[in-house]
PDB file of C-alpha atoms in Angstrom:
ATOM      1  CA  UNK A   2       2.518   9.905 -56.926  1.00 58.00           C
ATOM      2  CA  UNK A   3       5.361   8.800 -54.404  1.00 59.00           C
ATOM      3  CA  UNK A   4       4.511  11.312 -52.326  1.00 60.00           C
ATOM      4  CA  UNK A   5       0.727  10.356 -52.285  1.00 52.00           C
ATOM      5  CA  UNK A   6       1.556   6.691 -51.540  1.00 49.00           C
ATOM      6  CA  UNK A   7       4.108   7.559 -48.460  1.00 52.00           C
ATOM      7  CA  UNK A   8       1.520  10.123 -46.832  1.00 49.00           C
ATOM      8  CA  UNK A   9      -1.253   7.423 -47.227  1.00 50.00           C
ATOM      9  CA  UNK A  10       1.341   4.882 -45.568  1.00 58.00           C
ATOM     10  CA  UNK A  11       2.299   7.614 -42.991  1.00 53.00           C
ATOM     11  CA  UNK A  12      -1.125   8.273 -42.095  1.00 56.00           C
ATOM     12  CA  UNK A  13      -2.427   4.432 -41.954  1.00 57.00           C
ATOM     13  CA  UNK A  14       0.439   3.479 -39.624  1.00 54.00           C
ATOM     14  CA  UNK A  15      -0.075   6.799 -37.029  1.00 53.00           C
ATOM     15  CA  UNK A  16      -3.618   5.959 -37.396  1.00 52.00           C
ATOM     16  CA  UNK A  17      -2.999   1.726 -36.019  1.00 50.00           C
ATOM     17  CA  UNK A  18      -0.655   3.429 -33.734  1.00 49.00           C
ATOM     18  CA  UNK A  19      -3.272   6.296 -31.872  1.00 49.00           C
ATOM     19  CA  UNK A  20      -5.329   3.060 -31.847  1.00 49.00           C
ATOM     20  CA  UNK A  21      -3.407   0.936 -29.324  1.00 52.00           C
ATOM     21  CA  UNK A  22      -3.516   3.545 -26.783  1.00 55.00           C
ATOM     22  CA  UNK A  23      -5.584   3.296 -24.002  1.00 54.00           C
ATOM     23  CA  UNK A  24      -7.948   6.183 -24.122  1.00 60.00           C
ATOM     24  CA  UNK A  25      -9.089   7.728 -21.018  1.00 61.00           C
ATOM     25  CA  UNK A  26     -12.239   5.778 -19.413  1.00 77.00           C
ATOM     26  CA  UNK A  27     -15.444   7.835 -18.167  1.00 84.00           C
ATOM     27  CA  UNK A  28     -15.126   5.814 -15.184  1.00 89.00           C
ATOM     28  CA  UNK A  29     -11.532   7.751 -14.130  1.00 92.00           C
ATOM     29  CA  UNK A  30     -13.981  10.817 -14.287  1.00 90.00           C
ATOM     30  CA  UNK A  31     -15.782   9.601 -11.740  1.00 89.00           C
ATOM     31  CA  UNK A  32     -12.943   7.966  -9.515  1.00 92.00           C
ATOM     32  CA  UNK A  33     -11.706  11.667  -8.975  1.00 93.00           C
ATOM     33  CA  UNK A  34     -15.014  13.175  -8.171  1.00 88.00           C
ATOM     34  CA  UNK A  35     -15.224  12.617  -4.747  1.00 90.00           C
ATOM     35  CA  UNK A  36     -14.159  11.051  -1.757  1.00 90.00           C
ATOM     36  CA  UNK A  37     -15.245   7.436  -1.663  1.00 93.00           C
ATOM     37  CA  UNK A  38     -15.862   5.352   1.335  1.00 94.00           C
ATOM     38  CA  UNK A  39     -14.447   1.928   1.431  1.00 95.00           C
ATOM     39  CA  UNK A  40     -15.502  -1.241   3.393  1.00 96.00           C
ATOM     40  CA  UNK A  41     -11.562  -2.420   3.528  1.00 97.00           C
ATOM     41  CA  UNK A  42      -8.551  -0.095   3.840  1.00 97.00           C
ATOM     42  CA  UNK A  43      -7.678   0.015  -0.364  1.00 97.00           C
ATOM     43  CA  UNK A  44      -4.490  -1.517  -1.102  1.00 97.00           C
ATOM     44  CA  UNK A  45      -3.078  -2.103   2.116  1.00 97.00           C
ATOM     45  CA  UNK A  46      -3.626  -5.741   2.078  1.00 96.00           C
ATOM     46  CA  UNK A  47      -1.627  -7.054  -1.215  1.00 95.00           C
ATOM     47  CA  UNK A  48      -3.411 -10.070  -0.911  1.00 96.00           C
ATOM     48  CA  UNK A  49      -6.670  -9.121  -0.469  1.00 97.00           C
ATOM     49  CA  UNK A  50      -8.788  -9.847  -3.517  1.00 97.00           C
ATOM     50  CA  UNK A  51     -11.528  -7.407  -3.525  1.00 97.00           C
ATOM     51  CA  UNK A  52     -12.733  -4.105  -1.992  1.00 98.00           C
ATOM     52  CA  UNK A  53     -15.810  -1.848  -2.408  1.00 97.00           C
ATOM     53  CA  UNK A  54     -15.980   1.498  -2.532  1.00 97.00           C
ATOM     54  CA  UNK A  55     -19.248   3.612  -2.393  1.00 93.00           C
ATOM     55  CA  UNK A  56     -20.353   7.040  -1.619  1.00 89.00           C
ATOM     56  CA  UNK A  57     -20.208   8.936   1.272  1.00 77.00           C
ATOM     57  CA  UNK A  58     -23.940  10.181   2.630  1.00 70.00           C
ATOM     58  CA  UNK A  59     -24.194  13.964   1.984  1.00 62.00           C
ATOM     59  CA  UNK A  60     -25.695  13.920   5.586  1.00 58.00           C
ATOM     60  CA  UNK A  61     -22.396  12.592   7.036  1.00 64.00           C
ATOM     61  CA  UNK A  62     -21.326  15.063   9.769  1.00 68.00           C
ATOM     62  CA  UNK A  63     -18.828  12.053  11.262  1.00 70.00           C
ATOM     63  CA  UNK A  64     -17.145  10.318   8.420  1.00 76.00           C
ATOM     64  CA  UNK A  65     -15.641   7.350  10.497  1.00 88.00           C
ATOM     65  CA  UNK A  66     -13.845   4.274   9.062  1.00 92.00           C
ATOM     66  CA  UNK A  67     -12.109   3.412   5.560  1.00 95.00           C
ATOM     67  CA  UNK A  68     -11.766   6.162   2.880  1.00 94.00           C
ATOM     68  CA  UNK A  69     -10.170   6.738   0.168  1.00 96.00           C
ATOM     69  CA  UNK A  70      -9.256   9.704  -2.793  1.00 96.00           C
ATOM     70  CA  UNK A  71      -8.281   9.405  -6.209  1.00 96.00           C
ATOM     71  CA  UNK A  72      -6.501  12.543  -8.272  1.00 96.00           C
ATOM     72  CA  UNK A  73      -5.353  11.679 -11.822  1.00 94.00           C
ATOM     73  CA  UNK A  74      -2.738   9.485 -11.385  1.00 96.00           C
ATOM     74  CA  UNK A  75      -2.530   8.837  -7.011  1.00 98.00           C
ATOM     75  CA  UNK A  76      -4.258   7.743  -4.795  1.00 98.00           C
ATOM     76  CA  UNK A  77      -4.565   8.142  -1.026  1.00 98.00           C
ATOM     77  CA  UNK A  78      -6.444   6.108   1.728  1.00 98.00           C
ATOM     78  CA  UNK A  79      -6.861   6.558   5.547  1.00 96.00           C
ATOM     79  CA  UNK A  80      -9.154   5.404   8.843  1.00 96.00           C
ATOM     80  CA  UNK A  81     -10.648   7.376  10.886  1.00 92.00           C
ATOM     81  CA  UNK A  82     -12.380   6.402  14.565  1.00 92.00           C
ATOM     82  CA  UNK A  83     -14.954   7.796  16.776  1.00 88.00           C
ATOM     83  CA  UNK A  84     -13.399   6.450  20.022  1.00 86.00           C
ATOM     84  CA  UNK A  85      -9.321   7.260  18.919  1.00 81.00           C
ATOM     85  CA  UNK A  86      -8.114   4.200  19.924  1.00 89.00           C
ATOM     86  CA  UNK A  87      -7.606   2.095  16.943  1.00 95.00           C
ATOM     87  CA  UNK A  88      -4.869   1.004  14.229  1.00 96.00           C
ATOM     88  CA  UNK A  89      -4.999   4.064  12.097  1.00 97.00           C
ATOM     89  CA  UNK A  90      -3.899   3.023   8.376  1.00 97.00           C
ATOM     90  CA  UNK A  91      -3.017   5.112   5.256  1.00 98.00           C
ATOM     91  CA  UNK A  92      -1.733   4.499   1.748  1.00 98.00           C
ATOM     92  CA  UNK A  93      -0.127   6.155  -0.594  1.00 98.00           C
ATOM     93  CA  UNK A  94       0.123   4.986  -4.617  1.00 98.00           C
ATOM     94  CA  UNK A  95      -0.330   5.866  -8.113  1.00 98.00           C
ATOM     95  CA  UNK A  96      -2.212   4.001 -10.747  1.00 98.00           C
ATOM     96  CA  UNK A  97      -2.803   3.919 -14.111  1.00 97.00           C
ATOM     97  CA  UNK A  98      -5.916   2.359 -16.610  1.00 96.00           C
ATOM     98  CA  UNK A  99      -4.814   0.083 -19.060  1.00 95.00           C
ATOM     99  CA  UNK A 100      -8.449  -0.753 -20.001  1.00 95.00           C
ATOM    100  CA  UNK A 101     -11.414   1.158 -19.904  1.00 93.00           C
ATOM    101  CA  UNK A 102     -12.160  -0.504 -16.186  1.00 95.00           C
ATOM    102  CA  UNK A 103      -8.602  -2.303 -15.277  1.00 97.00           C
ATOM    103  CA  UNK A 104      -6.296  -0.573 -13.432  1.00 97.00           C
ATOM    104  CA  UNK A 105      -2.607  -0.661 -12.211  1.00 98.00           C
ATOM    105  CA  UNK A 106      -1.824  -0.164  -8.525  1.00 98.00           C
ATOM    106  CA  UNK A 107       1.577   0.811  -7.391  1.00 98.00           C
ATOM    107  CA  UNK A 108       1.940   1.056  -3.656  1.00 98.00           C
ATOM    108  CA  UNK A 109       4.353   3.305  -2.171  1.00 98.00           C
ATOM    109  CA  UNK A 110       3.822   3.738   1.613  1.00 98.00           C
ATOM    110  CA  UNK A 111       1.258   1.619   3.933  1.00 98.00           C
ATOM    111  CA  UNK A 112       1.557   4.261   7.417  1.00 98.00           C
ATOM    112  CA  UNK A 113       0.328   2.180  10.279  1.00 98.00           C
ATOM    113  CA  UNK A 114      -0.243   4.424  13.358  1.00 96.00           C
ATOM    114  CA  UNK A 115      -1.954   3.754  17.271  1.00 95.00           C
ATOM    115  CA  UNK A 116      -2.662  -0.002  18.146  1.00 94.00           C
ATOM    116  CA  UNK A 117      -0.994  -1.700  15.314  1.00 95.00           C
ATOM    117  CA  UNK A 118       0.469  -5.212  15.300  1.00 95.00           C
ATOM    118  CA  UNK A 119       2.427  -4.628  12.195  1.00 96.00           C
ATOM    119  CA  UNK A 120       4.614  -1.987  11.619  1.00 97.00           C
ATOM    120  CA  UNK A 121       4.620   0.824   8.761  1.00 98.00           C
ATOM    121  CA  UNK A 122       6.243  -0.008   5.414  1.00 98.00           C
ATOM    122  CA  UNK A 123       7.305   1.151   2.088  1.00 98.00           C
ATOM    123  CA  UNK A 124       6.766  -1.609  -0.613  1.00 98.00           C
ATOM    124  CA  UNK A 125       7.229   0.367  -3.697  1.00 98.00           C
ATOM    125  CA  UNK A 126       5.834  -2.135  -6.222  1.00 97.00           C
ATOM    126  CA  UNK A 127       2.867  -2.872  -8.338  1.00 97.00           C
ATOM    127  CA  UNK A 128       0.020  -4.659  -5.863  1.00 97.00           C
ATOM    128  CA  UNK A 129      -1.676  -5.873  -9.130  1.00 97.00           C
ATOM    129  CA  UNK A 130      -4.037  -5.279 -11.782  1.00 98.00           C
ATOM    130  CA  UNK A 131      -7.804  -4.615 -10.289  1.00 98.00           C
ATOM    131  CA  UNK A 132     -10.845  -4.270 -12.358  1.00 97.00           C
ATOM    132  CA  UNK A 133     -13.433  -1.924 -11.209  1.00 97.00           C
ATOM    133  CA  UNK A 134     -16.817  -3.539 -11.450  1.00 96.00           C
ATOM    134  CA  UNK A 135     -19.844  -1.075 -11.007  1.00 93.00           C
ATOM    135  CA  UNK A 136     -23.060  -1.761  -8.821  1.00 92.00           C
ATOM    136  CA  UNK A 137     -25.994  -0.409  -7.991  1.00 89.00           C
ATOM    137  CA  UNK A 138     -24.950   1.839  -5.088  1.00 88.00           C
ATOM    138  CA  UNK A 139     -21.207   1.014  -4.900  1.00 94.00           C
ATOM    139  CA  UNK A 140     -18.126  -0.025  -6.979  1.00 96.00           C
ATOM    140  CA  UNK A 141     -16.146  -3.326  -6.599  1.00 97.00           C
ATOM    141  CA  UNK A 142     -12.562  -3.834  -7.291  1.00 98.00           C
ATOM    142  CA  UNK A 143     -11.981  -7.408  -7.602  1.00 98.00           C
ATOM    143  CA  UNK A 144      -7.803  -8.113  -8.347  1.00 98.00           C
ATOM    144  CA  UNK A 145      -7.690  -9.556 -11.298  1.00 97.00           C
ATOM    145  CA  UNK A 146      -3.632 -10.250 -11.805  1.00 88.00           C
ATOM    146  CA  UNK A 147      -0.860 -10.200  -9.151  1.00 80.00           C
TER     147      UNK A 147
END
């Protein structure tokens, strides 16, 4: 009977446990799906407050201006400009979901290359937490905490 009552403890308490963990969100399926094209350079800005990020035309021969890529856990952003003569920014992070459409975003490089005024940099810290808003042809990411 002691046995009984510790494996029904056992299992209630794993059980509350595998509960409190953030399960992985359809949306991160579709983050990683594709390329996305962005209206603002993601995350190089840390106080920018929100960004949208939509697909790119299947036409597109010349994919000029903002994009960005998600994997599982990174992400990567650059620019891109007909004429060559520009401020050419990328970024490099990682994030994580800690809801089903909140993320984390940890910046590590901001590469700033051509006609910049400011200069490349390495923050290496969290920009925020952003929730990720869908549309009807695009995605917003409104910052939601610094």
């Amino acid at each position: 009977m002691k046995i009984l009552v510790s494996l029904l403890i056992l299992t209630s308490s794993l059980t509350a446990v595998a509960q409190k963990q953030v399960k992985v969100p359809i949306l991160k399926s579709k983050l990683v799906s594709q390329v996305w094209r962005s209206d603002y350079n993601l995350f190089s800005d840390e106080k920018r407050l929100e960004y949208h990020i939509f697909s790119r035309e299947e036409d597109e021969y010349f994919p000029w201006g903002n994009s960005v890529e998600f994997t599982d856990s990174t992400f990567s952003t650059s620019y891109s400009a007909s004429c060559g003569n520009d401020c050419f920014i990328s970024v490099l992070g990682s994030y994580k979901f800690i809801a089903s459409n909140r993320i984390e975003v940890f910046v590590e490089t901001i590469t700033r290359n051509g006609m910049c005024m400011d200069k490349s940099e390495s923050p290496k810290k969290k920009f925020g937490t952003y929730e990720i808003i869908e549309e009807e042809n695009r995605h917003l990411i409104k910052k939601v905490t610094p």
